Short mmCIF file of C-alpha atoms in Angstrom, two decimals:
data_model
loop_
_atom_site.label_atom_id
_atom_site.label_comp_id
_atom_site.label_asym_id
_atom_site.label_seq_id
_atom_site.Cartn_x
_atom_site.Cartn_y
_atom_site.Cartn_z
CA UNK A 105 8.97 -2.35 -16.77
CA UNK A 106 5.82 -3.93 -18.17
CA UNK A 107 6.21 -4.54 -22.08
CA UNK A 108 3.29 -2.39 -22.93
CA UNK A 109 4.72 0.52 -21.28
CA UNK A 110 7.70 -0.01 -22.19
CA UNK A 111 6.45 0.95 -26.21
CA UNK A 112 4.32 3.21 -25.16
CA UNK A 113 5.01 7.11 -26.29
CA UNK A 114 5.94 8.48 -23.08
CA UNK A 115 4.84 12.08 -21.48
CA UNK A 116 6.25 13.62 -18.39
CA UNK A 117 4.36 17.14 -17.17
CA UNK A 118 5.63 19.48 -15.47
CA UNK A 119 2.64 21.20 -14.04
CA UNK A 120 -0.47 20.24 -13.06
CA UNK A 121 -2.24 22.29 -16.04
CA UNK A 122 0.49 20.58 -18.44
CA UNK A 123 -0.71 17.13 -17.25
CA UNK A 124 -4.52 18.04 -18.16
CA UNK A 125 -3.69 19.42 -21.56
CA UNK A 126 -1.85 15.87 -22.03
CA UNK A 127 -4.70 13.75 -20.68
CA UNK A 128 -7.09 15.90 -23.10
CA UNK A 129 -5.21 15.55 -26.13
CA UNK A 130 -5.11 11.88 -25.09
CA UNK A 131 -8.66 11.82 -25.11
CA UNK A 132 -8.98 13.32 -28.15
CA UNK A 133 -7.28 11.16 -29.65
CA UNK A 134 -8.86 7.83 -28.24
CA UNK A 135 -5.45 7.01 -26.66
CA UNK A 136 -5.20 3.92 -23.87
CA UNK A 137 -3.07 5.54 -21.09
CA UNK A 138 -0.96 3.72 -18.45
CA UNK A 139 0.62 5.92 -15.25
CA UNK A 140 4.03 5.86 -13.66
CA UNK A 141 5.43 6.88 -10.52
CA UNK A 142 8.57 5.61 -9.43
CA UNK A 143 7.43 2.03 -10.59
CA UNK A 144 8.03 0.43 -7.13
CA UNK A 145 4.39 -1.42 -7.98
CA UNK A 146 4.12 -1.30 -11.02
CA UNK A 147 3.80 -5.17 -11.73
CA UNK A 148 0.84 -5.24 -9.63
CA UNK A 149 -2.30 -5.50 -11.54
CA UNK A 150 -2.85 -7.48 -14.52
CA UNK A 151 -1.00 -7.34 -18.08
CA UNK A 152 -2.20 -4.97 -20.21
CA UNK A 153 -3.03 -5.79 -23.31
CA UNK A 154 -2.02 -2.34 -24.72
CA UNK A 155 -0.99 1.35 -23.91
CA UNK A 156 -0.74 3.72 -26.22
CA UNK A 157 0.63 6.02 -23.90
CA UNK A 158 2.20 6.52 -20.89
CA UNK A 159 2.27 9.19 -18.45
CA UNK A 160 5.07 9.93 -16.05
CA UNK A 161 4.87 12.01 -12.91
CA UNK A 162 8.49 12.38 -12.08
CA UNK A 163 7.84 16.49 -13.38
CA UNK A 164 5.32 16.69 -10.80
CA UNK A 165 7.89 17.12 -7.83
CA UNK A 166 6.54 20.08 -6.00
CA UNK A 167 5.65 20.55 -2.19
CA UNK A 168 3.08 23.10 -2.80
CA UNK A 169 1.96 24.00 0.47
CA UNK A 170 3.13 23.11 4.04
CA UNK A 171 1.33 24.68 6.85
CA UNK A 172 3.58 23.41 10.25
CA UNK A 173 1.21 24.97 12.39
CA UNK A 174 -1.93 23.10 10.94
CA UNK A 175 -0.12 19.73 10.39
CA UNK A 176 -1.43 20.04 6.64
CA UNK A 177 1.03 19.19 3.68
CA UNK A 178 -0.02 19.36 -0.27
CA UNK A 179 2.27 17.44 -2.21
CA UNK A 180 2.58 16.97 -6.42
CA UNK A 181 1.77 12.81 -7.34
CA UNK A 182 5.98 12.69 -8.07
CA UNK A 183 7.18 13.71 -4.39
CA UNK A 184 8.28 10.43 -3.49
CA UNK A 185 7.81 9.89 0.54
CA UNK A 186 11.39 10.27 1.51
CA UNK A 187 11.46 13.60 0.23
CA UNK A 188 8.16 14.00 2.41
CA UNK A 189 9.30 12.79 5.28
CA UNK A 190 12.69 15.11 5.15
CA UNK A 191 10.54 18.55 4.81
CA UNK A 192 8.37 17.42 7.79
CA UNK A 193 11.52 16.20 9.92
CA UNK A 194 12.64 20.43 9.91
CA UNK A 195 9.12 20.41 12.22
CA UNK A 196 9.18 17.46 14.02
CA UNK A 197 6.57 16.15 11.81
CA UNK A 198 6.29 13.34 9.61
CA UNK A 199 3.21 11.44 7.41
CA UNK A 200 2.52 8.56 9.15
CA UNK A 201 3.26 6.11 5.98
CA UNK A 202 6.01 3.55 5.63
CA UNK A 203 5.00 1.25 2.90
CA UNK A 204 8.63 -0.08 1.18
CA UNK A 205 10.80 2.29 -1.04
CA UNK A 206 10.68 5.39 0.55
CA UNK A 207 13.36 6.46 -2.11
CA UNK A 208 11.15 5.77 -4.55
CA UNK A 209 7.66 5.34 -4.01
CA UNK A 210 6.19 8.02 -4.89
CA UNK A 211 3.21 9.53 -3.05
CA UNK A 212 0.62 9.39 -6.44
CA UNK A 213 1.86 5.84 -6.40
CA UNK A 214 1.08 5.11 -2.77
CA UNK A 215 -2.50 6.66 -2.92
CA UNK A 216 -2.87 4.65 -6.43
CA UNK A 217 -1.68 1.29 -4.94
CA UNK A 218 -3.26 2.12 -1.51
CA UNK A 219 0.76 1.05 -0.23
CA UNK A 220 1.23 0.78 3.63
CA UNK A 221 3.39 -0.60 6.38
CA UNK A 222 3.31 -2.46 9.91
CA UNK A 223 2.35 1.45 10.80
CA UNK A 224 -0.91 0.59 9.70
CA UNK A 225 -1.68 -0.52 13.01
CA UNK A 226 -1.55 2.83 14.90
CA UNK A 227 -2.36 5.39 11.95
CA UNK A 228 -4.96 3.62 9.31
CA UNK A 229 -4.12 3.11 5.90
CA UNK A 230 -3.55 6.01 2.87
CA UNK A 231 -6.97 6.88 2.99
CA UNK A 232 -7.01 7.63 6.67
CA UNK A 233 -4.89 9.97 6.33
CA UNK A 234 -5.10 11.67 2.71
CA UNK A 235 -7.79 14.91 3.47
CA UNK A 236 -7.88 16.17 -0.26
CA UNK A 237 -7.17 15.09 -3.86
CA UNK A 238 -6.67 16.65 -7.37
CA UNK A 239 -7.43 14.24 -10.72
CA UNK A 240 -7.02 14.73 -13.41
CA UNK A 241 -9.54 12.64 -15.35
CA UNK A 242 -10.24 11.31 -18.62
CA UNK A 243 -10.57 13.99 -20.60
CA UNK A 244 -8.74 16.22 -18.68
CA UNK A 245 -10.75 18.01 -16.47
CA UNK A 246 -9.24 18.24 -12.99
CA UNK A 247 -11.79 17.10 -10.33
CA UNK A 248 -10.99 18.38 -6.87
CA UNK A 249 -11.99 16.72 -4.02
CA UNK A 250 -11.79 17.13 0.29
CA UNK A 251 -9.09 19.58 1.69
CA UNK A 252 -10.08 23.09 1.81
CA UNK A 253 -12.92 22.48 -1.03
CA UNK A 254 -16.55 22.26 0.63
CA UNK A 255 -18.05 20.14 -1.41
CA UNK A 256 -16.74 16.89 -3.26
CA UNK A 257 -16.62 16.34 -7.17
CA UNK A 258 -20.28 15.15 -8.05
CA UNK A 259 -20.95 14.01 -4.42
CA UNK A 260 -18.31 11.22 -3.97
CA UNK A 261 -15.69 11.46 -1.16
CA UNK A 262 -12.86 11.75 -4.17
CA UNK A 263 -10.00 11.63 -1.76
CA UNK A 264 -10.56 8.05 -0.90
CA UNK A 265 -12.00 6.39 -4.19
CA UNK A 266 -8.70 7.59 -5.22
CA UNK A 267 -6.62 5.61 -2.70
CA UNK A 268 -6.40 2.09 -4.32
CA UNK A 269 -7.69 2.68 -7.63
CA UNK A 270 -4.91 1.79 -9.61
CA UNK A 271 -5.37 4.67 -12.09
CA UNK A 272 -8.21 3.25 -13.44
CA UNK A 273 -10.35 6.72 -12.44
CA UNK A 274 -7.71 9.04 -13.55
CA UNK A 275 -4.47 11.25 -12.63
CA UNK A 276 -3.58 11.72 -9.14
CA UNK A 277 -1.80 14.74 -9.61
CA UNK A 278 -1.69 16.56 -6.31
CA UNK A 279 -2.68 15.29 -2.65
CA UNK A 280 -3.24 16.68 0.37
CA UNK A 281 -2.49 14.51 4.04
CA UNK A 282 -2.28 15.41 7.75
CA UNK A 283 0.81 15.03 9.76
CA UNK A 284 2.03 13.81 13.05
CA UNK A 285 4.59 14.80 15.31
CA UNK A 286 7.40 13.11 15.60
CA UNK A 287 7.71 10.85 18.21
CA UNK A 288 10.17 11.73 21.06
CA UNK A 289 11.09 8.47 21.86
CA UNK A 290 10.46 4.92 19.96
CA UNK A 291 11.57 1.13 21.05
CA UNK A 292 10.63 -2.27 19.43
CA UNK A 293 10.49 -5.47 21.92
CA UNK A 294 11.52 -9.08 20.52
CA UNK A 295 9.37 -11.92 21.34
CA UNK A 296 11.34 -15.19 19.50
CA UNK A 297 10.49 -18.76 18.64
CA UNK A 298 6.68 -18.10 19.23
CA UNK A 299 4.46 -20.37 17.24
CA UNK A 300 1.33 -19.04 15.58
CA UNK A 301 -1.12 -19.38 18.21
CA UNK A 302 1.35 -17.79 20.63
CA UNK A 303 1.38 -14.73 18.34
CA UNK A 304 -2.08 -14.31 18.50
CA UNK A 305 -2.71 -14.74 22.16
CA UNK A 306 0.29 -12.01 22.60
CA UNK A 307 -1.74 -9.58 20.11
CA UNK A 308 -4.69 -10.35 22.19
CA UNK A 309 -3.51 -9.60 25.90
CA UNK A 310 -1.70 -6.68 24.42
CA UNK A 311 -5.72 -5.32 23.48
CA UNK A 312 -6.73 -6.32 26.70
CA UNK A 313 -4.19 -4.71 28.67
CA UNK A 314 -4.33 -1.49 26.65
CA UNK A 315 -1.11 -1.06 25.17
CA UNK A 316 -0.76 0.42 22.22
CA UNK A 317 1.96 -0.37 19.79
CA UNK A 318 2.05 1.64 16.60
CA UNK A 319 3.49 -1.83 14.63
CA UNK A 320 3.38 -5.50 15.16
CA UNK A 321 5.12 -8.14 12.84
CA UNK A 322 5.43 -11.21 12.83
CA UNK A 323 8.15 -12.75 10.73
CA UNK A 324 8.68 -16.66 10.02
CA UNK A 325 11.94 -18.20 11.67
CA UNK A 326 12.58 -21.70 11.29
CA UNK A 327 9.34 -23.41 12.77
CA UNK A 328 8.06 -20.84 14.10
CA UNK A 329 8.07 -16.52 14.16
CA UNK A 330 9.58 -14.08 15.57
CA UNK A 331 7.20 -11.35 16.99
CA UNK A 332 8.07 -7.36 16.86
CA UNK A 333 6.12 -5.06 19.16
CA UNK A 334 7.17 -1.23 18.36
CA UNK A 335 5.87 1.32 20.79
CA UNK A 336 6.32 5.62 20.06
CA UNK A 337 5.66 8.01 22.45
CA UNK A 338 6.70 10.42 24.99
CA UNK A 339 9.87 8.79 26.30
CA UNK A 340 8.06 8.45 29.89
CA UNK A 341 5.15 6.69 28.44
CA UNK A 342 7.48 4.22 25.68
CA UNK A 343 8.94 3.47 28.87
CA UNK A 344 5.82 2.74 30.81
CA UNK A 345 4.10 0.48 28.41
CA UNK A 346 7.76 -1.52 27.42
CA UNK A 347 7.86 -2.40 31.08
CA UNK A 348 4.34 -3.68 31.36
CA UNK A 349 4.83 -5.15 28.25
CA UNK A 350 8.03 -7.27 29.59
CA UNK A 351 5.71 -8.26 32.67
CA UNK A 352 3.28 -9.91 30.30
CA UNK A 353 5.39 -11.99 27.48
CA UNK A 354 8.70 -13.32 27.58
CA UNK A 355 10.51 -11.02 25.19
CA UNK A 356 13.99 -8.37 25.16
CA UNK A 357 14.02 -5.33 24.41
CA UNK A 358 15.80 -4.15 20.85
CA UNK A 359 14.97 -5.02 17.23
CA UNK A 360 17.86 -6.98 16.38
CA UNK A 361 17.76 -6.39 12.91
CA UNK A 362 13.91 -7.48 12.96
CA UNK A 363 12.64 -4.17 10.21
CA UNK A 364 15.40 -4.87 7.92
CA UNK A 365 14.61 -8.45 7.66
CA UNK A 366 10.76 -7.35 7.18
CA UNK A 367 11.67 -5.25 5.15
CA UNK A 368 13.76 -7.78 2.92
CA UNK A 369 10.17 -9.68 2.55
CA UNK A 370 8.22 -6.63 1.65
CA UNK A 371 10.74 -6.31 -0.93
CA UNK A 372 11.53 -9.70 -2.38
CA UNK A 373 10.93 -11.37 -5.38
CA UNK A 374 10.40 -12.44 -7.94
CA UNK A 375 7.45 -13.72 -6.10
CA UNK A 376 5.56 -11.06 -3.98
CA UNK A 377 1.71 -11.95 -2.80
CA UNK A 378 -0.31 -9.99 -0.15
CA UNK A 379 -2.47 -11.81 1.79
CA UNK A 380 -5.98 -11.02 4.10
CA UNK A 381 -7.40 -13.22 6.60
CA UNK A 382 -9.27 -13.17 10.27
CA UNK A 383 -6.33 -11.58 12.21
CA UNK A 384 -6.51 -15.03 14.25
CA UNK A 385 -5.85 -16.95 11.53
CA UNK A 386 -2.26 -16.76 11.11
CA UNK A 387 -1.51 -20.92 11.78
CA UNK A 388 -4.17 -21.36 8.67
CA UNK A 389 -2.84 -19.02 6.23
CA UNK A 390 1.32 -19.69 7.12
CA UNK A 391 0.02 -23.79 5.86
CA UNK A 392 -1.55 -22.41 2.91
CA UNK A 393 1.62 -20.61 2.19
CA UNK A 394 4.12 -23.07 2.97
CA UNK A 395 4.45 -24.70 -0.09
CA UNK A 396 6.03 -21.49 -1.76
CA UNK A 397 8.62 -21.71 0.29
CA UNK A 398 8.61 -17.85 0.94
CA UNK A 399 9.54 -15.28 3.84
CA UNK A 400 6.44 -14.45 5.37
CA UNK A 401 5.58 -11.24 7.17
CA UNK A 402 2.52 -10.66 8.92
CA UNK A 403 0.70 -7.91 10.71
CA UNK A 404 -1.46 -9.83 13.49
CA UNK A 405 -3.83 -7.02 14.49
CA UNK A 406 -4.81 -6.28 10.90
CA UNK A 407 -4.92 -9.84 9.27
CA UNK A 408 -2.83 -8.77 6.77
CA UNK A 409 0.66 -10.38 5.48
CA UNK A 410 3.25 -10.50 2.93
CA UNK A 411 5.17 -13.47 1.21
CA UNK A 412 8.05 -13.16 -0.89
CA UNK A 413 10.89 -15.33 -2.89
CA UNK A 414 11.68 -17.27 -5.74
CA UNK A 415 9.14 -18.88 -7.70
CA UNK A 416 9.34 -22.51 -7.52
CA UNK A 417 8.14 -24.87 -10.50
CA UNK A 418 4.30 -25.72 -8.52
CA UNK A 419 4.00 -21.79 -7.86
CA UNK A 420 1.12 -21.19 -10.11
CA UNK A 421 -1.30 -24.10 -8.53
CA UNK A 422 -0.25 -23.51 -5.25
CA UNK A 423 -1.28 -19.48 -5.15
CA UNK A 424 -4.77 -21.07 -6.58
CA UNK A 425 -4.89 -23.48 -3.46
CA UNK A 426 -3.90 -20.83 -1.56
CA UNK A 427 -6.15 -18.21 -2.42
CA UNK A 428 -9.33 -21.21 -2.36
CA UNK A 429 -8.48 -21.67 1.30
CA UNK A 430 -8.31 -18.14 2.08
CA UNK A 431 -11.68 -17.27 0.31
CA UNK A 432 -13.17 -20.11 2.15
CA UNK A 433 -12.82 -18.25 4.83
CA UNK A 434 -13.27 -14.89 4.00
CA UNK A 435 -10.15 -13.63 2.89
CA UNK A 436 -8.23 -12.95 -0.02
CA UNK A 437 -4.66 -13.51 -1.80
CA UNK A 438 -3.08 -10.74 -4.12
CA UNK A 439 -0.40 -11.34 -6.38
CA UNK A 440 1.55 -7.90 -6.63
CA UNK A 441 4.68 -9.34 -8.62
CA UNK A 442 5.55 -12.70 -10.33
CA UNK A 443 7.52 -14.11 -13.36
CA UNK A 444 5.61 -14.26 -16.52
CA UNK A 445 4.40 -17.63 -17.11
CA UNK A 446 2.48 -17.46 -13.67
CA UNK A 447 0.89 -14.12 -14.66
CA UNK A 448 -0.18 -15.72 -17.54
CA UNK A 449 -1.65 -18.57 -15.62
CA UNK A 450 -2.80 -16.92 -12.01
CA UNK A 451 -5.32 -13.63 -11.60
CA UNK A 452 -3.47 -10.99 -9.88
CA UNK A 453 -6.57 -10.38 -7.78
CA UNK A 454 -8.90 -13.15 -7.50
CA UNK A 455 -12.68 -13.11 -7.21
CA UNK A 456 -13.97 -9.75 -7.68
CA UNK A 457 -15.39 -8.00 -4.20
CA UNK A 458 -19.03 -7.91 -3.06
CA UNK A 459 -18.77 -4.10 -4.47
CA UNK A 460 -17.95 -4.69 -7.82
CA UNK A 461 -20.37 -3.54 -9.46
CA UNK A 462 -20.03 0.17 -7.60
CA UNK A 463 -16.43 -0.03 -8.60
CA UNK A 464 -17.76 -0.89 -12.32
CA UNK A 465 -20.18 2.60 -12.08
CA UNK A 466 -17.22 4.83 -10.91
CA UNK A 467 -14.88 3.24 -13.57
CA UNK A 468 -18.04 4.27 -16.20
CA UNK A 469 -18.36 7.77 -14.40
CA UNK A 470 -14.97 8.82 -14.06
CA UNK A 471 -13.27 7.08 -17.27
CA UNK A 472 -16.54 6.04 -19.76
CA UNK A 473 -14.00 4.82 -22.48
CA UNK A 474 -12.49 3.00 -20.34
CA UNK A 475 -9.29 3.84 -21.54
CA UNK A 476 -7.44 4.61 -17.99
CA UNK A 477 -4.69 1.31 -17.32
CA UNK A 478 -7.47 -0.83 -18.83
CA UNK A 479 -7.79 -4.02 -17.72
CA UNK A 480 -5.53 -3.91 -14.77
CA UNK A 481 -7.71 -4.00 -11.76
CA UNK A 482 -9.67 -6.53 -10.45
CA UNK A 483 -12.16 -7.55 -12.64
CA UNK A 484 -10.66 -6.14 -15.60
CA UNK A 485 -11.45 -2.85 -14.94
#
């Protein structure tokens, strides 16, 4: 728990209307407010300086509407996604999401953080899937936004400013997401000892022969990775494109514990970073990260990756060399979790985007005191 929440008087609503009359008296009062879901990323972001209060979602536990037939679900922020995912299993139907901590992550938490998984590849990210939004804001007017409502909150596509805001714009007390069915069949095919350029060249010929995996990973092993294709389907067609697959790359089929060791990096610490580069970039940004000496995930048609582990002595100046080289050439380093002293030393987020300065007029639109988890997102919004 992050010391400033940690004193912070706490609230926990239990309905939707409870949470605005909070956030109102809040206001009121001139009150800094922090948000917590099930606090699987909570580190990320920078330190607050201070929070006078904090607001809990784990009262907000409802599925309030579930239409099978429509694929639709409308969830409370403090449904975490396991409990999602087991409603939707009863219809063969599940939210295409699998960011870490299904347990606990909590769904206002994953649109907040914008959290995803390897997934990403076949379904989008949170705000490819979220179709409708209630937030609560400032002063505690609920702003609706997408769904069944015809027209957004003051013109803006709420739904997705919402997804990876961090709570800096308010409340994300109820969302609304499309399913997918569940898949009838689902296999993952091992490619071993590949080095980095080999990982890319099997992501490319995989585009070029039109097969289409819902996840690849790659994960480090030794001196070089080990490459996870995962294909979902109709059993007829999983079958189809593993065989073609097999044809193309020397690999087996089975996972051999492959998800659980990805998932072990996703999860690791005390040193988490999330990286972005030019999906063909992956021999660049494993040098830039070698120093750490951390388990290294990454996604090779999204150019995105994960490294995780202890935090060795040079930790701090190497996630500055790091991030240098991956600016260079147009990407980015995020630090989601790390000890103390290099919080103190490192920026969680790095140079602030091209569209700052839009996410500077929606910080003074939707929260003009900025009092929402001030300071915390990049740029010290």
């Amino acid at each position: 728990m992050i010391p400033a929440f940690e004193a912070a008087a706490a609230h926990e609503p239990a309905s939707v209307a409870e949470a605005a009359r909070v956030m109102e008296q809040l206001a009121r009062e001139g009150r800094r407010v922090g948000f917590v879901g099930g606090g699987t990323e909570l580190e990320l972001g920078a330190l607050p300086e201070r929070i006078d209060a904090v607001v809990r979602t784990r009262g907000l536990r409802r599925i309030v509407e579930y239409q099978p037939a429509d694929m639709v679900m409308v969830v409370e922020a403090g449904v975490t996604l396991a409990e999602i995912q087991a409603a939707a299993r009863e219809h063969r139907q599940r939210l295409a999401l699998d960011p870490p901590w299904p347990d606990r992550a909590t769904i206002g938490g994953i649109v907040a953080t914008g959290a995803f998984g390897p997934r990403r590849a076949r379904y989008g990210a949170v705000r490819d899937l979220i179709i409708g939004v209630q937030l609560v804001r400032a002063d505690g007017a609920i702003a609706h936004g997408g769904g069944k409502v015809v027209k957004n909150v003051a013109g803006f596509d709420l739904p997705k400013l919402a997804c990876g805001s961090l709570g800096t714009l308010g409340l994300i007390a109820v969302a609304n997401f499309r399913l997918h069915p569940l898949p009838e069949a689902s296999e993952t095919v091992l490619a071993r000892g590949l080095s980095a350029a080999d990982v890319t060249k099997t992501m490319l010929r995989l585009r070029e022969a039109q097969l289409e995996a819902v996840a690849l990973c790659a994960l480090r092993a030794g001196q070089g990775f080990d490459l996870a294709l995962r294909f979902e389907g109709f059993g007829k067609g999983v079958e189809q494109q593993v065989a073609r697959l097999l044809q193309m790359v020397k690999a087996s089929r089975g996972e051999e514990g492959f998800w659980a060791r990805h998932d072990q990096v996703r999860t690791g610490g005390p040193l988490r970073v999330k990286v972005a580069a030019l999906p063909t970039d992956l021999a660049e940004v494993d040098k830039l990260l070698a120093p750490l000496g951390a388990a290294f995930a990454w996604y090779p048609s999204l150019g995105l990756g994960f490294a995780s582990g202890p935090a060795p002595g040079q930790a701090a100046s190497v996630l500055a060399d790091a991030r240098a080289g991956l600016v260079r050439r147009g990407g980015s380093l995020v630090v989601q979790a790390a000890p103390a002293e290099i919080r103190a030393r490192v920026d969680p987020w790095g140079p602030p985007p091209p569209s700052f300065a839009l996410l500077q007029r929606m910080k003074d639109n939707f929260d003009p005191g900025h009092r929402l988890n001030p300071g915390r997102f990049v740029g010290g919004i």
